Amino acid sequence: MASEELNGKKFTQMVLSGAHHLKNNAEKIDTLNVFPVPDGDTGTNMNLSITSGADEVKKLKGENISEVANAFSKGLLMGARGNSGVILSQLFRGFAKGMDKKETLSAEELANAFDNGVATAYKAVMKPVEGTILTVAKDAAEMAVLESETEKDVIVLMEKVVREAKASLKRTPELLPVLKEVGVVDSGGQGLVTIYEGFLAALKGEEVPEAETDDIEMDEMVNAQHHKIAQDFMDTSEIEYGYCTEFMVRFEDEKLKEHPFDEETFRKELSEHGDSLLVVSDDELVKVHVHAEYPGEVMTLGQRFGSLTNMKIENMRDQHTAIVDGEKERATQAGRTEYGIVTVAMGSGIKEMFESLGATVVLEGGQTMNPSTQDITEAITGANADNVLILPNNKNIVMAAEQATDLADANATVVPTKTIPQGIGALLAFHPDATIDENGEAMEAAGKEIKSGQVTYAVRDTQINGITIEKDHFMGLADGEIKASHKDQLETVKSLLGEMITEDDEILTILQGEDASAEDVKVIKRYVEDNYKDIEIEHHKGDQPIYSFIFSVE
Amino acid sequence: MSIELNTNDGQVTITNDVISTIAGGAAVECYGIVGMASKSQIRDGIAEILRKENFSKGVIVRQVEDHLHIDMYIIVSYGTKISEVAHNVQSQVKYTLSKSLGLEIDSVNIYIQGVRVSKD
């Protein structure tokens, strides 16, 4: 049956058939959905979009193809859902555009309409991603334009469009890496192929094939399903259903008489035995993929309808334990490490900072509260390492730390850091691949590079280094020596920083103490920005007691 | 401003620029969006379509306590369903950021700054 023209009535049938065919396959298309967001709704979205388009067409007693196409386009736009739905609406907006109240379309005009649709669809995206529904539509339309030069029969032309769309769909994994990784074709592209198949069936005057299974391979769906599961398992090691089970049942008439087969019922039954379920059937076969705890039971269910073939069962717990064991092994090795670092700090913020930089044990202590030798010895043991580096961060603790190294059962070395900034600087120089002596030297050197400043208040009147200090005034110390004192905190900071910062310095780190306010920090930052143009400022909440500010300059 | 992540091996600091570039990149791959627009159109020119380097002008990352919010200023194509395009951008940006940076975004707010009508 040849046909030179496509009229409104025929096109109405095509739309309805396309929508119907897509509806039948929506669920399968959902399983393929891994791009752009693997949320498994492409089929559903496309189905809702095209249904809205088909509803508009149904309202119309269309004789005129441009009217029908416009109604379809309008319905699609109103009902567009999801990325693929919006693209579909654009494809048919372009398709309908430029038909200019035509009653019928020739093969050439149909090809141009497809082409027009693609052009419109591509216009609406800044950065088209190839290997999607867009590519499938484009390839199919190009084929249509090419063929329409010689082919005048609309049905034959549509056949070629469908064939090229399918071929293009098969190529999508080559264009889009994520598809290749998962081993599936693009879900939106599959949706479009399904619609075109529906179109063709209507053109030929056929019923749409019931639940097409050839196009979407079971393997592809299984891949997509496993991909989703793999993502789910990232956080959890709990596997409820332990066996990945796949099999096919070849229907046998005698058994079917006893147990008539219904895909929906069968799927429901299986779903009680496991998850990640896929069931696809045609007249002769049903293919099943399921993660079940008792694969035998699932197979028995299938066996009621016929004989089993192509069975495959994998123990997913074994697979998973293999991965987990690998991790555990690493963790036990980590139990006793090669290097441990013990450091002393006060203030929760500074403690956290040391921990985040890699300190194994952070002892509480500082100027007014020195940890005992015993405390440090215990910390060395607690570090559970062959070599332990100790950063006392205070000159009063260095001695105790030295003593502790003699008592500890590990190979321990003290890096004589005298301030918190020195300790941080030293810790940054730690290198896990170097020997303990090399590390000790490098860390000590790094610590010395750093200039430390502290701001605190005087507890009594005194006179040191020619500076007169009154009780309750602020004092600024640079590397342990009092350099400034003033009754105003900011003035103290200013003269202290003046002593510390030279032209070669690049970074000022401010550790905000527990009695310093955010407002104080702001004022200091502004002062530094205004007066030292090349200095970069870092600010952390150290929450240390006694010192309202600790500065480090490097 | 930047986001800090603590891992077993140390700290990872991600600046807002990185977040806005990734979010912008994810958005322009979405169907129906023809460009990112600047947040402040008066200062940066009327509905000028931003180039990749300036995505941060059209993608604002806000951190409120522990929650991340993203405001995106976009231009969409005429004839698309705008609400749906916006919704697609939201889910794609959220997904991409969670996939590439492991960041959970609390909200992605879309501001449609313009509609581009194609010539035909």
XYZ file of C-alpha atoms in Angstrom:
674
model
C 0.000 0.000 0.000
C 1.768 3.055 -1.200
C 0.947 6.518 0.021
C 2.126 9.747 -1.523
C 0.550 12.005 1.023
C 0.002 12.353 4.711
C -3.263 13.913 5.814
C -4.547 15.213 9.130
C -6.540 12.128 9.914
C -3.621 9.838 9.362
C -1.353 12.070 11.399
C -3.891 12.001 14.248
C -3.661 8.214 14.222
C 0.113 8.433 14.193
C 0.151 10.682 17.245
C -2.246 8.445 19.159
C -0.332 5.340 18.205
C 2.991 6.922 19.139
C 1.605 7.962 22.509
C 0.159 4.536 23.087
C 3.369 2.754 22.199
C 5.390 5.050 24.449
C 2.993 4.438 27.312
C 3.500 0.690 26.974
C 7.239 1.102 27.160
C 7.520 3.951 29.640
C 8.598 1.749 32.510
C 11.381 0.147 30.510
C 12.596 3.525 29.366
C 12.658 4.622 32.999
C 15.116 1.843 33.805
C 17.512 3.097 31.135
C 17.612 6.607 32.536
C 21.140 7.439 33.697
C 21.608 10.840 32.075
C 21.582 13.731 32.861
C 20.319 12.762 36.294
C 19.857 9.058 37.010
C 16.446 9.425 38.585
C 14.652 6.931 36.382
C 11.810 9.108 35.176
C 12.492 9.722 31.495
C 9.871 7.272 30.298
C 7.299 8.576 32.736
C 8.018 12.187 31.823
C 7.906 11.572 28.100
C 4.719 9.609 28.505
C 3.030 12.432 30.435
C 4.219 14.957 27.863
C 3.031 13.051 24.830
C -0.239 12.099 26.494
C -0.950 15.782 26.967
C -0.131 16.291 23.278
C -2.357 13.405 22.225
C -5.228 14.753 24.345
C -5.137 18.060 22.474
C -5.158 16.188 19.180
C -8.120 14.083 20.291
C -10.177 17.213 21.000
C -9.833 18.120 17.376
C -11.600 16.502 14.468
C -8.605 17.328 12.407
C -8.742 17.085 8.674
C -6.014 19.568 8.207
C -2.515 18.311 9.055
C -1.179 21.692 10.143
C -4.028 22.017 12.646
C -3.317 18.602 14.068
C 0.418 19.249 14.255
C -0.192 22.588 15.958
C -2.549 21.042 18.476
C -0.011 18.316 19.183
C 2.722 20.889 19.617
C 0.564 22.980 21.943
C -0.391 19.975 24.041
C 3.231 18.907 24.297
C 4.270 22.334 25.426
C 1.561 22.545 28.074
C 2.325 19.118 29.379
C 6.099 19.106 28.993
C 7.738 17.268 31.848
C 11.415 16.722 32.402
C 14.276 17.409 30.071
C 13.198 14.898 27.460
C 9.621 16.189 27.563
C 10.754 19.740 26.908
C 12.942 18.575 24.034
C 10.028 16.613 22.596
C 7.853 19.716 22.762
C 10.486 21.669 20.834
C 10.902 18.952 18.201
C 7.216 19.092 17.420
C 6.956 22.839 17.777
C 9.452 23.069 14.938
C 7.665 20.264 13.152
C 4.374 22.151 13.213
C 5.907 25.498 12.386
C 6.002 26.486 8.745
C 3.242 24.094 7.697
C 1.195 27.094 6.776
C -2.339 25.665 7.001
C -1.455 22.773 4.734
C -4.061 20.049 4.372
C -1.605 17.304 3.535
C 2.135 16.695 3.476
C 4.186 15.062 0.767
C 7.142 12.858 1.657
C 9.475 15.761 1.048
C 7.413 18.106 3.177
C 7.306 15.554 5.967
C 11.082 15.250 5.854
C 11.400 19.016 6.007
C 9.044 19.134 8.964
C 11.244 16.678 10.834
C 14.267 18.728 9.915
C 12.566 21.917 11.030
C 11.821 20.295 14.366
C 15.459 19.427 14.890
C 16.566 22.958 13.999
C 14.139 24.444 16.519
C 15.113 21.948 19.175
C 18.813 22.687 18.796
C 18.178 26.418 19.031
C 16.834 26.110 22.523
C 20.034 24.826 24.047
C 23.295 26.578 24.695
C 25.451 23.514 24.736
C 23.791 20.540 23.067
C 24.915 17.237 24.513
C 25.322 14.665 21.778
C 24.328 11.088 22.351
C 20.877 12.073 23.556
C 17.382 12.338 22.129
C 18.642 15.400 20.211
C 21.176 13.328 18.300
C 18.668 10.607 17.526
C 16.174 13.178 16.216
C 18.874 14.880 14.154
C 20.181 11.709 12.528
C 16.670 10.533 11.720
C 15.713 13.892 10.217
C 18.876 14.056 8.122
C 18.110 10.619 6.770
C 14.556 11.747 5.994
C 15.739 14.794 4.048
C 18.262 12.733 2.120
C 15.821 9.966 1.262
C 12.976 12.318 0.361
C 14.924 13.448 -2.690
C 14.155 10.119 -4.319
C 11.519 8.508 -2.126
C 8.004 9.768 -2.649
C 6.188 7.184 -0.533
C 5.503 8.510 2.964
C 5.367 5.050 4.514
C 8.702 3.966 3.062
C 10.196 7.258 4.158
C 8.934 6.772 7.706
C 10.370 3.259 7.692
C 13.756 4.715 6.880
C 13.364 7.337 9.581
C 12.648 4.646 12.159
C 15.561 2.525 10.975
C 17.978 5.436 11.171
C 16.626 6.506 14.564
C 17.298 3.004 15.874
C 20.774 2.956 14.381
C 21.500 6.355 15.881
C 20.206 5.182 19.239
C 22.651 2.279 19.140
C 25.462 4.776 18.616
C 24.555 6.935 21.617
C 26.913 5.102 24.030
C 29.798 6.028 21.745
C 28.939 9.701 22.083
C 28.075 9.933 25.732
C 30.625 8.353 28.077
C 28.216 7.864 30.967
C 26.029 5.655 28.776
C 28.988 3.570 27.758
C 30.104 3.187 31.342
C 26.757 1.836 32.398
C 26.296 -0.021 29.107
C 22.943 1.384 28.079
C 21.538 3.485 25.270
C 20.101 6.928 25.949
C 16.669 6.745 27.547
C 15.270 9.860 25.855
C 16.527 8.584 22.503
C 14.843 5.281 23.184
C 11.662 7.202 23.936
C 11.807 8.969 20.599
C 12.447 5.725 18.729
C 9.423 4.249 20.475
C 7.266 7.190 19.371
C 8.495 6.911 15.785
C 7.739 3.191 15.823
C 4.234 4.042 16.903
C 3.964 6.561 14.051
C 5.084 3.969 11.544
C 2.704 1.324 12.800
C -0.227 3.724 12.380
C 0.923 4.683 8.890
C 0.996 1.065 7.890
C -2.395 0.581 9.456
C -1.005 -1.867 11.996
C -1.598 -2.112 15.675
C 1.437 -1.058 17.665
C 3.423 -4.105 18.609
C 2.543 -5.140 22.148
C 5.406 -4.464 24.546
C 8.349 -4.405 22.191
C 11.193 -6.203 23.839
C 13.773 -6.407 21.080
C 14.811 -2.824 21.157
C 15.673 -2.446 24.782
C 17.908 -5.315 25.566
C 17.490 -6.959 28.925
C 21.246 -6.605 29.405
C 20.993 -2.869 29.112
C 18.269 -2.632 31.668
C 20.150 -4.922 34.034
C 23.216 -2.739 33.681
C 21.246 0.367 34.468
C 19.609 -1.335 37.436
C 22.967 -2.506 38.803
C 24.370 0.939 38.329
C 21.680 2.349 40.579
C 22.278 -0.339 43.172
C 26.014 0.297 43.116
C 25.299 3.914 43.991
C 22.984 2.909 46.789
C 25.606 0.669 48.299
C 28.181 3.338 48.689
C 26.924 4.119 52.167
C 25.590 0.826 53.329
C 27.001 -2.611 53.652
C 23.632 -4.120 54.385
C 22.517 -6.399 51.615
C 19.019 -7.569 52.193
C 18.809 -9.764 49.112
C 22.024 -11.654 48.574
C 21.801 -13.204 45.132
C 21.679 -11.526 41.778
C 19.485 -13.921 39.842
C 18.785 -13.931 36.127
C 16.908 -16.483 34.122
C 14.488 -16.955 31.279
C 11.393 -19.056 31.121
C 10.388 -20.552 27.791
C 6.624 -20.862 27.906
C 5.099 -24.293 27.542
C 1.476 -24.515 26.485
C 0.570 -27.252 28.919
C 1.919 -25.381 31.880
C 0.284 -22.160 30.716
C -3.078 -23.907 30.718
C -2.638 -24.564 34.394
C -0.984 -21.234 35.154
C -1.923 -18.535 32.686
C 0.887 -16.000 32.440
C 0.348 -12.384 33.226
C 3.398 -10.127 33.328
C 1.987 -7.677 35.853
C 0.901 -10.393 38.313
C 4.185 -12.235 37.928
C 6.145 -9.073 38.593
C 4.129 -8.426 41.736
C 4.765 -11.945 42.962
C 8.473 -11.642 42.369
C 8.679 -8.281 44.048
C 7.853 -9.981 47.335
C 10.994 -12.066 46.999
C 13.516 -9.403 46.175
C 14.307 -6.076 44.609
C 16.003 -4.575 41.536
C 13.369 -6.413 39.635
C 13.061 -6.481 35.879
C 10.549 -8.602 34.021
C 10.195 -8.539 30.278
C 8.078 -10.927 28.272
C 6.795 -11.702 24.823
C 4.748 -14.600 23.485
C 7.448 -17.205 23.912
C 9.713 -16.038 26.673
C 9.866 -14.145 29.892
C 13.179 -12.741 31.063
C 13.708 -12.089 34.744
C 16.382 -10.231 36.665
C 16.001 -9.972 40.416
C 18.073 -9.650 43.559
C 16.628 -12.279 45.846
C 17.553 -13.992 49.065
C 16.242 -17.364 47.883
C 16.887 -17.652 44.139
C 15.418 -21.155 44.126
C 11.998 -19.902 45.151
C 12.024 -17.260 42.471
C 12.923 -19.823 39.841
C 10.223 -22.171 41.050
C 7.736 -19.368 40.494
C 8.979 -19.003 36.944
C 8.962 -22.720 36.318
C 5.189 -22.831 36.612
C 4.990 -21.290 33.148
C 7.563 -23.363 31.314
C 11.173 -24.484 31.291
C 14.120 -22.467 32.576
C 17.047 -21.378 30.408
C 20.023 -19.030 30.616
C 20.240 -19.112 34.391
C 22.840 -17.065 36.208
C 23.167 -16.568 39.940
C 25.811 -14.482 41.648
C 26.450 -14.145 45.349
C 26.497 -10.407 45.896
C 27.524 -10.712 49.547
C 30.726 -12.454 48.510
C 31.368 -9.731 45.999
C 30.667 -7.104 48.567
C 32.697 -8.751 51.354
C 35.653 -8.904 49.036
C 35.514 -5.153 48.763
C 34.900 -4.607 52.462
C 37.713 -6.997 53.431
C 40.107 -5.049 51.308
C 39.168 -1.952 53.256
C 39.416 -3.701 56.609
C 42.898 -4.920 55.880
C 43.970 -1.395 55.246
C 42.303 -0.309 58.474
C 44.167 -2.896 60.621
C 47.414 -1.821 59.155
C 46.410 1.668 60.097
C 45.918 0.472 63.692
C 49.615 0.673 64.360
C 50.982 3.342 62.128
C 54.501 4.202 61.208
C 54.221 7.731 62.494
C 52.316 9.332 65.303
C 52.310 12.986 66.262
C 51.668 14.203 69.796
C 51.131 17.874 70.317
C 50.026 20.204 73.077
C 47.439 22.911 72.649
C 44.802 24.864 74.451
C 41.514 25.982 73.032
C 39.072 23.808 71.141
C 39.669 25.623 67.840
C 43.419 25.110 67.974
C 42.960 21.486 68.990
C 40.734 20.927 65.954
C 43.213 22.665 63.733
C 46.017 20.412 64.885
C 43.846 17.349 64.398
C 42.857 18.391 60.924
C 46.528 18.860 60.090
C 47.276 15.303 61.111
C 48.138 15.279 64.811
C 47.370 11.885 66.344
C 46.989 13.048 69.943
C 46.399 16.621 71.098
C 47.090 17.086 74.804
C 45.472 19.947 76.593
C 47.918 22.424 78.023
C 49.816 25.629 77.563
C 51.392 28.486 79.402
C 49.568 28.062 82.669
C 48.747 24.396 82.521
C 51.631 22.206 81.548
C 51.013 18.541 80.951
C 53.180 16.249 83.101
C 55.799 13.866 81.815
C 53.371 11.101 82.651
C 50.661 12.702 80.469
C 53.022 12.915 77.552
C 54.263 9.325 77.976
C 50.664 8.112 77.905
C 49.975 10.175 74.825
C 52.956 8.584 73.077
C 51.570 5.148 73.881
C 48.125 6.303 72.781
C 49.450 7.391 69.405
C 50.040 3.679 68.707
C 52.863 4.233 66.266
C 56.424 3.055 65.752
C 57.781 6.580 65.597
C 56.328 9.466 67.524
C 57.081 13.138 67.022
C 56.250 15.467 69.895
C 55.451 19.132 69.428
C 55.304 20.794 72.874
C 54.451 24.273 71.513
C 55.695 25.880 74.748
C 59.167 26.240 76.113
C 58.030 25.134 79.571
C 56.866 21.802 78.183
C 59.912 20.979 76.083
C 61.718 19.573 79.103
C 58.860 17.347 80.157
C 58.569 16.101 76.599
C 62.270 15.249 76.477
C 61.866 13.211 79.630
C 58.840 11.430 78.247
C 60.782 10.188 75.235
C 63.072 8.225 77.568
C 60.121 6.519 79.241
C 58.079 5.718 76.129
C 58.313 2.384 74.375
C 58.179 4.000 70.942
C 60.944 5.729 69.087
C 60.048 9.272 70.102
C 61.626 12.609 69.214
C 60.842 16.090 70.445
C 60.608 18.904 67.929
C 61.211 21.833 70.294
C 58.442 24.154 69.155
C 57.844 27.009 71.572
C 54.594 28.494 70.327
C 51.377 27.360 68.734
C 52.214 28.930 65.339
C 55.599 27.192 65.410
C 53.850 23.926 66.121
C 51.486 24.425 63.189
C 54.352 25.352 60.895
C 56.323 22.316 62.012
C 53.378 20.006 61.531
C 52.937 21.225 57.970
C 56.527 20.195 57.239
C 55.905 16.617 58.324
C 56.487 14.097 55.573
C 55.363 10.508 56.055
C 57.964 9.104 53.672
C 60.973 10.671 55.425
C 62.821 9.112 58.376
C 62.146 10.293 61.899
C 65.434 12.193 62.070
C 64.832 13.886 58.746
C 61.354 14.807 59.870
C 62.627 16.117 63.201
C 65.102 18.399 61.488
C 62.775 19.577 58.763
C 59.988 20.279 61.221
C 62.216 22.145 63.630
C 63.535 24.275 60.785
C 60.013 24.971 59.535
C 58.895 25.936 63.008
C 61.734 28.406 63.344
C 60.763 30.084 60.080
C 57.603 31.281 61.668
C 57.326 34.368 63.782
C 54.851 34.048 66.598
C 53.076 36.819 68.387
C 50.726 36.730 71.334
C 48.500 39.296 72.916
C 47.485 38.913 76.540
C 46.991 41.076 79.622
C 49.295 41.804 82.534
C 48.460 40.366 85.916
C 50.684 42.777 87.816
C 52.810 45.915 87.392
C 56.302 45.243 86.173
C 59.116 46.490 84.010
C 60.816 44.263 81.452
C 63.158 45.089 78.550
C 62.671 48.736 79.209
C 58.902 48.478 78.820
C 56.729 49.545 81.664
C 53.698 47.378 82.166
C 50.737 48.178 84.337
C 48.321 45.643 85.728
C 45.401 44.895 83.359
C 47.139 46.522 80.433
C 47.602 44.514 77.285
C 50.965 43.050 76.390
C 52.245 41.973 73.000
C 54.838 39.227 72.892
C 56.890 38.355 69.834
C 58.565 34.980 70.110
C 58.336 35.057 73.877
C 59.677 38.562 74.388
C 57.480 41.420 75.450
C 57.568 44.017 72.704
C 54.572 46.204 73.383
C 52.227 47.179 76.124
C 49.309 49.538 76.058
C 46.070 49.963 77.840
C 44.266 49.745 74.516
C 44.195 46.302 72.909
C 44.263 47.528 69.322
C 47.239 49.814 70.012
C 49.080 46.838 71.483
C 48.284 44.770 68.417
C 49.439 47.557 66.122
C 52.834 47.940 67.737
C 53.279 44.165 68.060
C 52.550 43.618 64.360
C 54.868 46.519 63.573
C 57.624 44.595 65.334
C 56.790 41.335 63.606
C 55.943 42.070 59.969
C 58.776 42.785 57.546
C 58.810 43.265 53.814
C 59.556 39.608 53.148
C 56.476 38.354 54.929
C 53.441 37.135 53.046
C 50.930 35.656 55.400
C 49.506 36.732 58.707
C 47.459 34.153 60.550
C 45.176 35.353 63.305
C 44.019 32.867 65.914
C 41.105 34.410 67.719
C 41.055 33.684 71.445
C 37.993 32.904 73.520
C 37.820 36.411 74.975
C 38.312 38.196 71.642
C 35.293 39.353 69.687
C 34.616 39.100 65.986
C 34.497 42.889 65.980
C 38.099 43.036 67.288
C 39.167 40.697 64.488
C 37.475 42.879 61.915
C 39.245 45.976 63.167
C 42.623 44.231 63.085
C 42.001 42.873 59.598
C 41.111 46.324 58.344
C 44.189 47.810 59.965
C 46.466 45.208 58.367
C 44.831 45.542 54.967
C 45.320 49.301 55.078
C 48.874 49.280 56.316
C 50.448 46.134 54.891
C 49.285 45.860 51.306
C 51.071 42.640 50.405
C 50.050 40.616 53.401
C 47.415 37.968 53.051
C 45.331 37.387 56.152
C 44.079 34.082 57.435
C 41.759 33.945 60.378
C 40.822 30.972 62.517
C 38.902 30.610 65.704
C 41.371 29.128 68.135
C 39.239 29.674 71.223
C 42.372 29.628 73.334
C 42.212 31.031 76.873
C 44.599 33.722 78.183
C 45.770 34.956 74.786
C 43.137 37.066 73.104
C 45.156 36.774 69.906
C 47.904 34.567 68.630
C 49.574 35.765 65.453
C 51.870 33.964 63.138
C 53.808 35.712 60.408
C 55.668 33.921 57.657
C 33.941 32.570 51.003
C 34.638 28.912 50.674
C 33.403 25.535 51.762
C 35.633 23.380 53.931
C 35.403 19.633 54.012
C 37.247 17.573 56.560
C 38.499 14.222 55.382
C 40.689 11.608 57.015
C 43.677 12.805 55.074
C 43.210 16.472 55.737
C 41.174 19.411 54.687
C 39.655 20.257 51.349
C 38.743 23.847 50.692
C 36.444 24.585 47.794
C 35.988 28.193 46.837
C 32.664 29.553 45.708
C 34.103 30.098 42.268
C 34.498 26.383 41.811
C 30.960 25.749 42.936
C 29.512 28.416 40.681
C 31.520 27.243 37.671
C 30.352 23.669 38.117
C 26.774 24.742 38.763
C 26.846 27.034 35.718
C 28.361 24.301 33.570
C 25.669 21.869 34.622
C 22.963 24.431 33.974
C 24.002 25.315 30.434
C 23.936 21.653 29.518
C 20.293 21.649 30.427
C 17.828 21.793 27.636
C 15.941 25.033 27.104
C 18.486 27.324 28.684
C 20.331 29.587 26.293
C 22.603 31.227 28.785
C 23.528 32.395 32.208
C 22.759 36.027 32.966
C 24.363 38.380 35.377
C 22.715 38.940 38.714
C 23.157 42.659 38.474
C 22.020 43.450 34.987
C 22.250 47.200 35.315
C 25.911 47.092 36.246
C 26.975 44.306 33.919
C 24.806 45.131 30.920
C 21.246 44.184 30.178
C 20.682 40.426 30.151
C 24.085 39.893 28.711
C 24.814 36.232 28.267
C 27.746 35.365 30.439
C 30.729 33.459 29.219
C 32.074 30.527 31.151
C 34.672 32.670 32.922
C 31.974 34.865 34.431
C 29.510 32.251 35.548
C 30.073 33.372 39.084
C 28.232 36.601 38.262
C 25.126 34.616 37.525
C 25.528 31.902 40.113
C 25.456 33.025 43.699
C 26.468 30.572 46.364
C 25.193 31.375 49.811
C 26.108 29.550 52.947
C 23.703 29.938 55.826
C 25.113 28.087 58.803
C 25.536 24.533 57.536
C 23.211 24.901 54.593
C 24.115 25.742 51.042
C 21.840 27.698 48.791
C 22.433 28.556 45.182
C 20.798 31.335 43.221
C 21.036 31.047 39.456
C 20.227 33.731 36.936
C 19.385 32.281 33.559
C 18.020 33.113 30.135
C 15.666 30.585 28.599
C 14.618 29.855 25.088
C 11.311 31.215 23.866
C 8.676 28.554 23.384
C 9.836 26.196 26.091
C 7.907 25.494 29.229
C 9.807 27.765 31.551
C 8.755 26.156 34.808
C 9.922 22.801 33.510
C 13.230 24.102 32.218
C 13.828 25.722 35.602
C 12.970 22.508 37.355
C 15.377 20.561 35.146
C 18.139 23.038 35.919
C 17.464 22.661 39.625
C 17.693 18.905 39.631
C 20.684 18.787 37.329
C 22.665 21.358 39.292
C 21.884 19.598 42.530
C 22.870 16.242 41.106
C 26.066 17.454 39.473
C 27.290 19.206 42.603
C 26.584 16.204 44.726
C 28.336 13.960 42.216
C 31.433 16.059 41.627
C 31.933 17.775 44.976
C 29.911 15.661 47.346
C 28.008 18.790 48.348
C 24.397 18.581 49.367
C 22.613 21.717 48.262
C 19.566 22.773 50.212
C 18.014 24.892 47.553
C 18.656 25.962 43.996
C 16.689 29.113 43.273
C 16.190 30.029 39.654
C 15.718 33.594 38.481
C 14.670 33.877 34.857
C 16.408 37.043 33.709
C 15.375 36.869 30.102
C 13.752 34.965 27.275
C 15.562 34.710 24.006
C 13.322 34.706 20.976
C 14.969 33.011 18.050
C 14.951 34.796 14.740
C 12.514 32.731 12.674
